[in-house]
Coordinates of N, CA and C in Angstrom, one line a residue:
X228 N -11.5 -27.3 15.6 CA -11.9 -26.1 16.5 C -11.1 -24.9 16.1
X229 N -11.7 -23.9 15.9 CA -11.3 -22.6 15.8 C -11.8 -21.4 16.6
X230 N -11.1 -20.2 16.4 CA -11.9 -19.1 17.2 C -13.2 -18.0 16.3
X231 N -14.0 -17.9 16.5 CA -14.8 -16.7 15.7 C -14.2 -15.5 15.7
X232 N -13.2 -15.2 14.6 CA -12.7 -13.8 14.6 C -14.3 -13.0 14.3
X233 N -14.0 -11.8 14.1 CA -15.1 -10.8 13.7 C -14.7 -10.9 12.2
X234 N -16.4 -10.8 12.1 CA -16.2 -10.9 10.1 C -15.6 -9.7 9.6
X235 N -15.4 -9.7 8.4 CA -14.4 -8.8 7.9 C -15.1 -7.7 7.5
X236 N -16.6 -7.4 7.2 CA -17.2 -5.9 7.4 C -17.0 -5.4 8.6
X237 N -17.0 -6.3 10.1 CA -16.6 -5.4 11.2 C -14.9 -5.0 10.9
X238 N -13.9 -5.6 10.7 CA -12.7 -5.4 10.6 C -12.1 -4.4 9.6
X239 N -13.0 -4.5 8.7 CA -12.6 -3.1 8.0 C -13.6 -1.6 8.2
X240 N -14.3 -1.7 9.1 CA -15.1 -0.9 9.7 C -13.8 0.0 11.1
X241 N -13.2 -0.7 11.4 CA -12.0 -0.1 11.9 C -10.9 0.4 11.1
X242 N -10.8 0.3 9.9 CA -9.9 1.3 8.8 C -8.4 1.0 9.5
X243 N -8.5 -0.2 9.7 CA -7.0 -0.6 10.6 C -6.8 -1.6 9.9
X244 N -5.1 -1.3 9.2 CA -4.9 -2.3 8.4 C -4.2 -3.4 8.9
X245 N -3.3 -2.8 9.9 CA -2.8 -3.6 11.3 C -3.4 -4.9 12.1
X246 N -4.7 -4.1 12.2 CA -5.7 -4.9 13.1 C -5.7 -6.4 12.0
X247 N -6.3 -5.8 11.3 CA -6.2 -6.9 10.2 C -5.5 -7.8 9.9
X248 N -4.2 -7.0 9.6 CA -2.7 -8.4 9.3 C -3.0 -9.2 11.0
X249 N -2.9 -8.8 12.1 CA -2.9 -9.7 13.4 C -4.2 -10.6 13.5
X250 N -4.8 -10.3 13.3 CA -6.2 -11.1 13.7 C -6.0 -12.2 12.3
X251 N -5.7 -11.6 11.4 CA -5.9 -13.4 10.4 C -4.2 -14.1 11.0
X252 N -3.5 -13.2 11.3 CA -2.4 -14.0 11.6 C -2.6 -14.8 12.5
X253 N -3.4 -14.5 13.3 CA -3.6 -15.5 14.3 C -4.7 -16.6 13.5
X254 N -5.5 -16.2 12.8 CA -6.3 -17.5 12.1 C -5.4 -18.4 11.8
X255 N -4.2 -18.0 10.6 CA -3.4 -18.8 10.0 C -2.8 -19.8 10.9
X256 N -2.4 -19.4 12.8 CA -1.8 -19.9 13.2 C -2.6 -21.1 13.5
X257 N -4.0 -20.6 13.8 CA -5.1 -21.8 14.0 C -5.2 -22.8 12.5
X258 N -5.0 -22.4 11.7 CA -5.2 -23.0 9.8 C -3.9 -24.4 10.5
X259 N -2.9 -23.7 10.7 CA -1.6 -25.0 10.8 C -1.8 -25.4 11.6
X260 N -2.2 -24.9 13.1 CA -2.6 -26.4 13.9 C -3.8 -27.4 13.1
X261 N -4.5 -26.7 12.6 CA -5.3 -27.9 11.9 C -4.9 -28.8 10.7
X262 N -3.9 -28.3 10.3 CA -2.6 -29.6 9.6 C -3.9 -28.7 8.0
X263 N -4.0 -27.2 8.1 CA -4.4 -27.1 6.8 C -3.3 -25.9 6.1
X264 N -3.2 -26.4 4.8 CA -2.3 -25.7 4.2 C -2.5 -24.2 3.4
X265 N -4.4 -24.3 2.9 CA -5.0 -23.2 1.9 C -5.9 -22.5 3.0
X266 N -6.1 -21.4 3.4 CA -7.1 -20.5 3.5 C -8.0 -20.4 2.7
X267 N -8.8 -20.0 2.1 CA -9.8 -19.7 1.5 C -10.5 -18.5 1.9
X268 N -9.4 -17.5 1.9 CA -9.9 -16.1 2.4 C -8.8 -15.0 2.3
X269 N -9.1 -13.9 1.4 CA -10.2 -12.8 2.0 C -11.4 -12.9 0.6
X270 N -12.5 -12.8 1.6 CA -13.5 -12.6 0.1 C -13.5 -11.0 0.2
X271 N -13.4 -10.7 -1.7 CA -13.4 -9.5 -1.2 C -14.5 -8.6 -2.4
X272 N -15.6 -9.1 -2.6 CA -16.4 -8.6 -3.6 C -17.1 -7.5 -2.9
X273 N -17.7 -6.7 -3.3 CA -17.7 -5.0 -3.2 C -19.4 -5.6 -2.6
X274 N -20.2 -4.6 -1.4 CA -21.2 -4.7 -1.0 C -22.1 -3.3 -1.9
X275 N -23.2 -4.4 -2.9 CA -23.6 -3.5 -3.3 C -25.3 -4.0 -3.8
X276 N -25.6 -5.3 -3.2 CA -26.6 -5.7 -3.1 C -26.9 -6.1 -1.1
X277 N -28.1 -5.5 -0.2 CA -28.0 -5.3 1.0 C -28.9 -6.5 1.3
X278 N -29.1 -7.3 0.1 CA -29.9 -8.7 0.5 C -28.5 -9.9 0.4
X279 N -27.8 -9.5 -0.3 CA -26.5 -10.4 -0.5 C -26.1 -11.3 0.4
X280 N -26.2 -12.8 0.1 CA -26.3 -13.5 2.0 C -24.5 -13.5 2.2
X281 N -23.9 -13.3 1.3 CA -22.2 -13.7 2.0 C -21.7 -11.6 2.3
X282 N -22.3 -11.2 2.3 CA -21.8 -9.6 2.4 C -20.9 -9.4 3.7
X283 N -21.4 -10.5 4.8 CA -20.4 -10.4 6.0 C -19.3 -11.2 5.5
X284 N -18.4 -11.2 4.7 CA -17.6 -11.8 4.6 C -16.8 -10.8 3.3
X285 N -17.5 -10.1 3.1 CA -17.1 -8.9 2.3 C -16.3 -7.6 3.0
X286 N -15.3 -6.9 2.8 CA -14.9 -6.2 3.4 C -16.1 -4.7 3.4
X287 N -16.3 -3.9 2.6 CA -17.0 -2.6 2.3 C -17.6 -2.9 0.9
X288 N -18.3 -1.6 1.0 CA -18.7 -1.3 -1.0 C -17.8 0.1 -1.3
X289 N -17.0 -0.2 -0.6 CA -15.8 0.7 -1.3 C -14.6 0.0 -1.5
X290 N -14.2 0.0 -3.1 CA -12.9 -1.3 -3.8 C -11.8 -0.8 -2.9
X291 N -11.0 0.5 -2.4 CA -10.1 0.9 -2.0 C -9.8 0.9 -1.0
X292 N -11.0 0.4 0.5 CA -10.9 0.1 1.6 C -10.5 -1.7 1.2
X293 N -11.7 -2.3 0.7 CA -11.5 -3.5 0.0 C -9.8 -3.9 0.4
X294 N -9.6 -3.6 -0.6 CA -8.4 -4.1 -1.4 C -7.2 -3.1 -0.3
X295 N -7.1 -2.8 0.5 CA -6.2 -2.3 1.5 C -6.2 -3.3 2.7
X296 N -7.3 -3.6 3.1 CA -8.2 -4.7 3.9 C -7.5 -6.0 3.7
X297 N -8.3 -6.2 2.6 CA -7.6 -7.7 2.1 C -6.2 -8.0 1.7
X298 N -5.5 -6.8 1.2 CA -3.9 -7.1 1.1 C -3.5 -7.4 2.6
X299 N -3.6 -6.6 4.2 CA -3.5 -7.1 5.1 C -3.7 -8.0 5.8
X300 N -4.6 -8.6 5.3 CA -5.4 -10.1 5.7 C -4.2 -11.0 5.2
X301 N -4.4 -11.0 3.6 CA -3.2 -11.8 3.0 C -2.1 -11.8 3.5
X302 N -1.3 -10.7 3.5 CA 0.1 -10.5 4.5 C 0.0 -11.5 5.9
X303 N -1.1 -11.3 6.9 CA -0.8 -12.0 7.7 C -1.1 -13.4 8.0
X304 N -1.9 -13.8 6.9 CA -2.2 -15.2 6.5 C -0.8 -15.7 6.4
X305 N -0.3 -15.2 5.2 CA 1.0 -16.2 4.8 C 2.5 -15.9 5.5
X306 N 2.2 -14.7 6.5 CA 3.3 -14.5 7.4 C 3.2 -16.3 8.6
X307 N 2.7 -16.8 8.1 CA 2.6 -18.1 8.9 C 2.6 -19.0 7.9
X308 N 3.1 -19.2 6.9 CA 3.6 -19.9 6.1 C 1.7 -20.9 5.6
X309 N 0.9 -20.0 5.7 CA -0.7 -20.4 4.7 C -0.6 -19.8 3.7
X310 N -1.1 -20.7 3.0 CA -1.5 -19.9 1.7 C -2.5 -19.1 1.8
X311 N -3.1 -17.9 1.3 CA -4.1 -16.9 0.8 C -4.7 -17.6 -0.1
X312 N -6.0 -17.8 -0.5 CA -6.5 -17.3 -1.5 C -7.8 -16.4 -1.2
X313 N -7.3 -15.3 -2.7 CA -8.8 -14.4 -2.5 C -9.7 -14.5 -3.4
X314 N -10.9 -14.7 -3.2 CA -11.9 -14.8 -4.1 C -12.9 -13.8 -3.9
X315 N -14.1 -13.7 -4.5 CA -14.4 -14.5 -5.9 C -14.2 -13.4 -7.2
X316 N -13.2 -14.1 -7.7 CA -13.0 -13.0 -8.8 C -13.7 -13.7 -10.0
X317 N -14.8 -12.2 -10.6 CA -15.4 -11.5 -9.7 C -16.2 -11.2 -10.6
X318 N -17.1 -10.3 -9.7 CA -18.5 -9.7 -10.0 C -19.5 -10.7 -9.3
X319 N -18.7 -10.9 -8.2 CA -19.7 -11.6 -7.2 C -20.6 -11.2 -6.1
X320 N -21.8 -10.8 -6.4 CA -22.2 -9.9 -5.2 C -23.8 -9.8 -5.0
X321 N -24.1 -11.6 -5.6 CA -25.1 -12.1 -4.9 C -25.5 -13.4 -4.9
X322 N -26.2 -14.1 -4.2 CA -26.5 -15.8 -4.1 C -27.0 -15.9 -4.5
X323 N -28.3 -15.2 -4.8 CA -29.5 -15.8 -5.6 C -29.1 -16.4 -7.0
X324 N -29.2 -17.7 -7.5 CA -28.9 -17.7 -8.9 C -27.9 -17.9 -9.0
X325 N -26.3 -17.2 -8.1 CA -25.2 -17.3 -8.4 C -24.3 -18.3 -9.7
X326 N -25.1 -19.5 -9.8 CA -24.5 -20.7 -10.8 C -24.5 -19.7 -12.1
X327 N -25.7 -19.5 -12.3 CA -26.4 -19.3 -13.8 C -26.2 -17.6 -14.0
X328 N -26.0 -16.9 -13.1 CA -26.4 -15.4 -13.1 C -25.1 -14.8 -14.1
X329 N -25.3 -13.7 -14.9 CA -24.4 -12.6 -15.7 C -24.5 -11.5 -15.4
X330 N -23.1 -11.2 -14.9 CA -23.3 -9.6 -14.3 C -22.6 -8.8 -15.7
X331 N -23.6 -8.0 -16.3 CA -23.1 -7.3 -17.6 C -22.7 -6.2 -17.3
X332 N -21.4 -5.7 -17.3 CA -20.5 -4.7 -16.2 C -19.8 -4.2 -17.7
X333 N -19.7 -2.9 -17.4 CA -19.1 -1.9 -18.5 C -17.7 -1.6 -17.9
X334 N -16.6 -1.5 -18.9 CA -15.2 -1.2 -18.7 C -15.1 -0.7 -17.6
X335 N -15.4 0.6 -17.4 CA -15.0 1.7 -16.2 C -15.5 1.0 -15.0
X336 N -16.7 0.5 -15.4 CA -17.1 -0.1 -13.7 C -16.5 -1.1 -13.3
X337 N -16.0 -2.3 -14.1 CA -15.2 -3.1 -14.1 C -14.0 -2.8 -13.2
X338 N -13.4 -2.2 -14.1 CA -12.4 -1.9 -13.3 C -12.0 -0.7 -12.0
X339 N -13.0 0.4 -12.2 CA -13.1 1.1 -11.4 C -13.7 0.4 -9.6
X340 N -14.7 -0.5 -9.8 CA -15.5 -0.8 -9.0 C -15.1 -2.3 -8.4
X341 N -15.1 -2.8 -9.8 CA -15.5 -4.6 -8.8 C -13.9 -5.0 -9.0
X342 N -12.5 -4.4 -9.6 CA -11.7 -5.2 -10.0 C -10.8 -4.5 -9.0
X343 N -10.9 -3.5 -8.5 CA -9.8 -2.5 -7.9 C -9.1 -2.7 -6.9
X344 N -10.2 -3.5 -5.9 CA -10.0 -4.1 -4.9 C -8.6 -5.3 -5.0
X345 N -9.1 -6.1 -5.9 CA -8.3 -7.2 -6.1 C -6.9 -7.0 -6.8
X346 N -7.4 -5.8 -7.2 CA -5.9 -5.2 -8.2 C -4.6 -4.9 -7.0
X347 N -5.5 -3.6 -6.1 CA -4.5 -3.5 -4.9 C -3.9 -4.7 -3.7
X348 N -5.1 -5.6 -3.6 CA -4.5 -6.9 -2.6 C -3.5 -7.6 -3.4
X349 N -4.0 -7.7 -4.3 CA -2.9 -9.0 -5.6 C -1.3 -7.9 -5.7
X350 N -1.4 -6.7 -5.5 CA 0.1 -6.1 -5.8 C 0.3 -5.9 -4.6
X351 N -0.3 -5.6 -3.6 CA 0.5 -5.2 -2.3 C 0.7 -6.1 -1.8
X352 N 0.0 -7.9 -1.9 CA 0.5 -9.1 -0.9 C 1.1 -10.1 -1.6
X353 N 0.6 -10.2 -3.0 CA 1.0 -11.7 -3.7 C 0.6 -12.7 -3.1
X354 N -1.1 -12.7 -3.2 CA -0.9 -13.9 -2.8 C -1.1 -15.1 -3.5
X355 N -0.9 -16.3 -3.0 CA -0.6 -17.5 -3.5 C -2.1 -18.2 -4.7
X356 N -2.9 -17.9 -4.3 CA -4.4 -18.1 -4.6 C -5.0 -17.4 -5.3
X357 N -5.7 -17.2 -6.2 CA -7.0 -16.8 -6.4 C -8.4 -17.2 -6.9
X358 N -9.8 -16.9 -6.2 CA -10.7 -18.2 -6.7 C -11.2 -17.5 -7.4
X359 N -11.9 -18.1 -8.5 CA -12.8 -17.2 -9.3 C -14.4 -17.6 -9.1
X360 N -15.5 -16.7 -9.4 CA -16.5 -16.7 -8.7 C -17.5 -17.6 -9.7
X361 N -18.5 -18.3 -9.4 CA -19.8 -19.3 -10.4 C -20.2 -18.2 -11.4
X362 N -20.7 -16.9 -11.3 CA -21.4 -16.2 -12.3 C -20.4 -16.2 -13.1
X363 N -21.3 -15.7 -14.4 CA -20.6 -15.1 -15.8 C -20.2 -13.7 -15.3
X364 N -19.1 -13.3 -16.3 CA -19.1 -12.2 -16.5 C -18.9 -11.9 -17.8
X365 N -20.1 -11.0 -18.2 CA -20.2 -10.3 -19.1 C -20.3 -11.3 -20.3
X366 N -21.0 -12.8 -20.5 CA -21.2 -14.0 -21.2 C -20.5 -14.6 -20.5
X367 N -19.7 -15.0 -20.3 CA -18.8 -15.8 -20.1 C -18.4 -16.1 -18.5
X368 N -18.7 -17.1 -18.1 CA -18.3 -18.1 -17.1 C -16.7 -17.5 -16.1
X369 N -16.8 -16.9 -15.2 CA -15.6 -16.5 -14.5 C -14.4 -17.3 -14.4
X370 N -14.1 -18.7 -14.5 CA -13.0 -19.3 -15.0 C -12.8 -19.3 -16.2
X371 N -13.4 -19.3 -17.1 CA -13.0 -19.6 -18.4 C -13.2 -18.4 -19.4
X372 N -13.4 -16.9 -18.5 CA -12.9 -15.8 -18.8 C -11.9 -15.4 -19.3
X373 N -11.4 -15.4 -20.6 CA -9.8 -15.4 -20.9 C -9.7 -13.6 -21.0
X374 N -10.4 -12.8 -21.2 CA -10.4 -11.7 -20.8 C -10.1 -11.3 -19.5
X375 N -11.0 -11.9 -18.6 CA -10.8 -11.5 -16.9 C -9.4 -12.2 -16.9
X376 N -9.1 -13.6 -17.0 CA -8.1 -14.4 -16.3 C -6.8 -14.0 -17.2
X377 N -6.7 -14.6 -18.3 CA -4.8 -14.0 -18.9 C -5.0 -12.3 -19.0
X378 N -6.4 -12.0 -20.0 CA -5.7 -10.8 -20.0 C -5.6 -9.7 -19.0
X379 N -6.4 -10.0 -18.0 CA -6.3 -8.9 -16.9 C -5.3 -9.2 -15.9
X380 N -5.7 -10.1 -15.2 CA -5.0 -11.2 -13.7 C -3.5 -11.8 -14.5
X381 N -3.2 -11.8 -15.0 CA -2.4 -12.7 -15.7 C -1.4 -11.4 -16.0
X382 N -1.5 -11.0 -17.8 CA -0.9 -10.1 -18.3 C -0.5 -9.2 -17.6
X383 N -2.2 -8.5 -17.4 CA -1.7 -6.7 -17.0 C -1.2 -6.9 -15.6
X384 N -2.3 -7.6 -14.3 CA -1.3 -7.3 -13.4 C -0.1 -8.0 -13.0
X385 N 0.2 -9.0 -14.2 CA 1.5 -10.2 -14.0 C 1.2 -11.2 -12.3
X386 N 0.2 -11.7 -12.2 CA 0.0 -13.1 -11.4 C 0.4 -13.7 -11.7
X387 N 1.1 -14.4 -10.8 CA 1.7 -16.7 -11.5 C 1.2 -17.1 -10.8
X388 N 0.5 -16.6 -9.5 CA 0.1 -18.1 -8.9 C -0.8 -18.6 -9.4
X389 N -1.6 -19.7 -8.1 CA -2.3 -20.6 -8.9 C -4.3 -19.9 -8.9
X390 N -4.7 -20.1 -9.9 CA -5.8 -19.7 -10.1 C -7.2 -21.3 -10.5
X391 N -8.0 -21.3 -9.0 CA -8.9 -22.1 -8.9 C -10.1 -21.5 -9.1
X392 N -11.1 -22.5 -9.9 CA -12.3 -22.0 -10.2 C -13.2 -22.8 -8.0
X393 N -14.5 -21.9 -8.2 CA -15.0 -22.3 -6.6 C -15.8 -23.4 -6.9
X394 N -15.9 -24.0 -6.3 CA -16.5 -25.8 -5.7 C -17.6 -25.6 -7.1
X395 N -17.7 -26.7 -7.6 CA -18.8 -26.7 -8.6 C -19.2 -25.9 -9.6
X396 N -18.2 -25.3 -10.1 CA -18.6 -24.3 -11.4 C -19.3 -25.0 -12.6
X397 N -19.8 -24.4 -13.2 CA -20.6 -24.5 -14.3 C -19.8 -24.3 -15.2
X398 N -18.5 -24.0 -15.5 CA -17.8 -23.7 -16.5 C -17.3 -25.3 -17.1
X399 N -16.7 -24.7 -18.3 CA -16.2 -26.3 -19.3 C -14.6 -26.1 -19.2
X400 N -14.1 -27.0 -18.2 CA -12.7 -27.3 -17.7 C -11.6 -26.7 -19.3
X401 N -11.7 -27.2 -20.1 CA -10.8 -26.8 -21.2 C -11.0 -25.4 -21.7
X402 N -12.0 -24.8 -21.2 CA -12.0 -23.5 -21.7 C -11.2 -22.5 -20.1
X403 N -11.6 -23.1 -19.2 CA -11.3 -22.8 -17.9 C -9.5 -22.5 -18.1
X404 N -8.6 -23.8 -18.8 CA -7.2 -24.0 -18.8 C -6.9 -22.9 -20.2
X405 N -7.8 -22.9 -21.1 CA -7.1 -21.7 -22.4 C -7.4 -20.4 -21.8
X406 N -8.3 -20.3 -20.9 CA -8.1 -19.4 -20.2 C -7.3 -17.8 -19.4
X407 N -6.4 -19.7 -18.9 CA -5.3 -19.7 -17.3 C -5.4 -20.0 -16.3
X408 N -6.7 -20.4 -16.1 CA -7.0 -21.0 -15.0 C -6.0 -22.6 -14.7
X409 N -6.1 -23.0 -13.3 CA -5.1 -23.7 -13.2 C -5.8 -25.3 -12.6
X410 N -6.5 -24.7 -12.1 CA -7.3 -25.9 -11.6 C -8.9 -25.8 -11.3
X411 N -10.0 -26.7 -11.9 CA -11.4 -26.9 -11.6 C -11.9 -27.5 -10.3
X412 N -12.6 -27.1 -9.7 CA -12.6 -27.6 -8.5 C -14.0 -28.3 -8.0
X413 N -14.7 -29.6 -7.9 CA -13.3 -29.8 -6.5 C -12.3 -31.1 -7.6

């Protein structure tokens, strides 16, 4: 049993980053009465398709609200000793297809748009988690992204934690680990 907070496009619709750290803090407190250790939350992929069925679980289609949003979420997740994790990294920002689908994204938009978000949560909270999403990006399978995962998440913005692919990826486990990725799931 748990309580229905408000999804996270109403919570960042309040531009309250406060509100935010409290209200998952209190999720987290409900995560440990249920003897669970991982969250699986903040998703924080950019709203930019308005048929998208997970978009209520998305903070905005702006990376900068995004990623302010979700570093406070994070924060108050693990201010209760949960883990965070934030997914779907990324370029995840539709169901249809999601297994098979390639979002073919140009540098600037990359990182300007779909990565920015996760740039600011991942430096302002550290959190423990990150999932990566079923589509390709740009050829290539979002776990086994060695571009996205060492050299961006990894290198540039220096992550150690642990980095999971999401339930049933289509990716090939060994390309997933030369990657960086840490674990295939489930």
């Amino acid at each position: 049993t748990s309580t229905a907070f408000p999804c996270c496009t109403m919570i960042a619709s309040s531009w309250n980053t406060e509100i935010a750290e409290l209200t998952a803090a209190a999720g987290a407190e409900e995560a440990a009465e249920n003897q669970f250790g991982v969250w699986l939350t903040p998703a924080l992929n950019i709203h930019r398709n308005f048929l998208c069925g997970r978009n209520f679980e998305y903070f905005s289609e702006d990376p900068f609200i995004s990623g302010k949003m979700a570093a406070a979420v994070v924060k108050g997740i693990q201010s209760k000793g949960i883990s965070a994790c934030v997914k779907h990294f990324a370029c995840n920002n539709k169901e249809d297809n999601r297994y098979e689908s390639d979002s073919i994204v140009s540098e600037r938009a990359l990182r300007e748009i779909y990565l920015k978000g996760f740039e600011i949560a991942i430096s302002e909270s550290k959190p423990l988690c990150v999932m990566t999403s079923y589509n390709k990006l740009n050829g290539h399978y979002s776990p086994e992204n060695y571009d996205l995962i060492k050299g961006i998440l990894r290198d540039e913005w220096g992550y150690s934690g642990l980095v999971i692919s999401d339930w049933g990826s289509r990716s090939e486990i060994y390309r997933d680990i030369l990657a960086g990725s840490n674990i295939h799931m489930p």
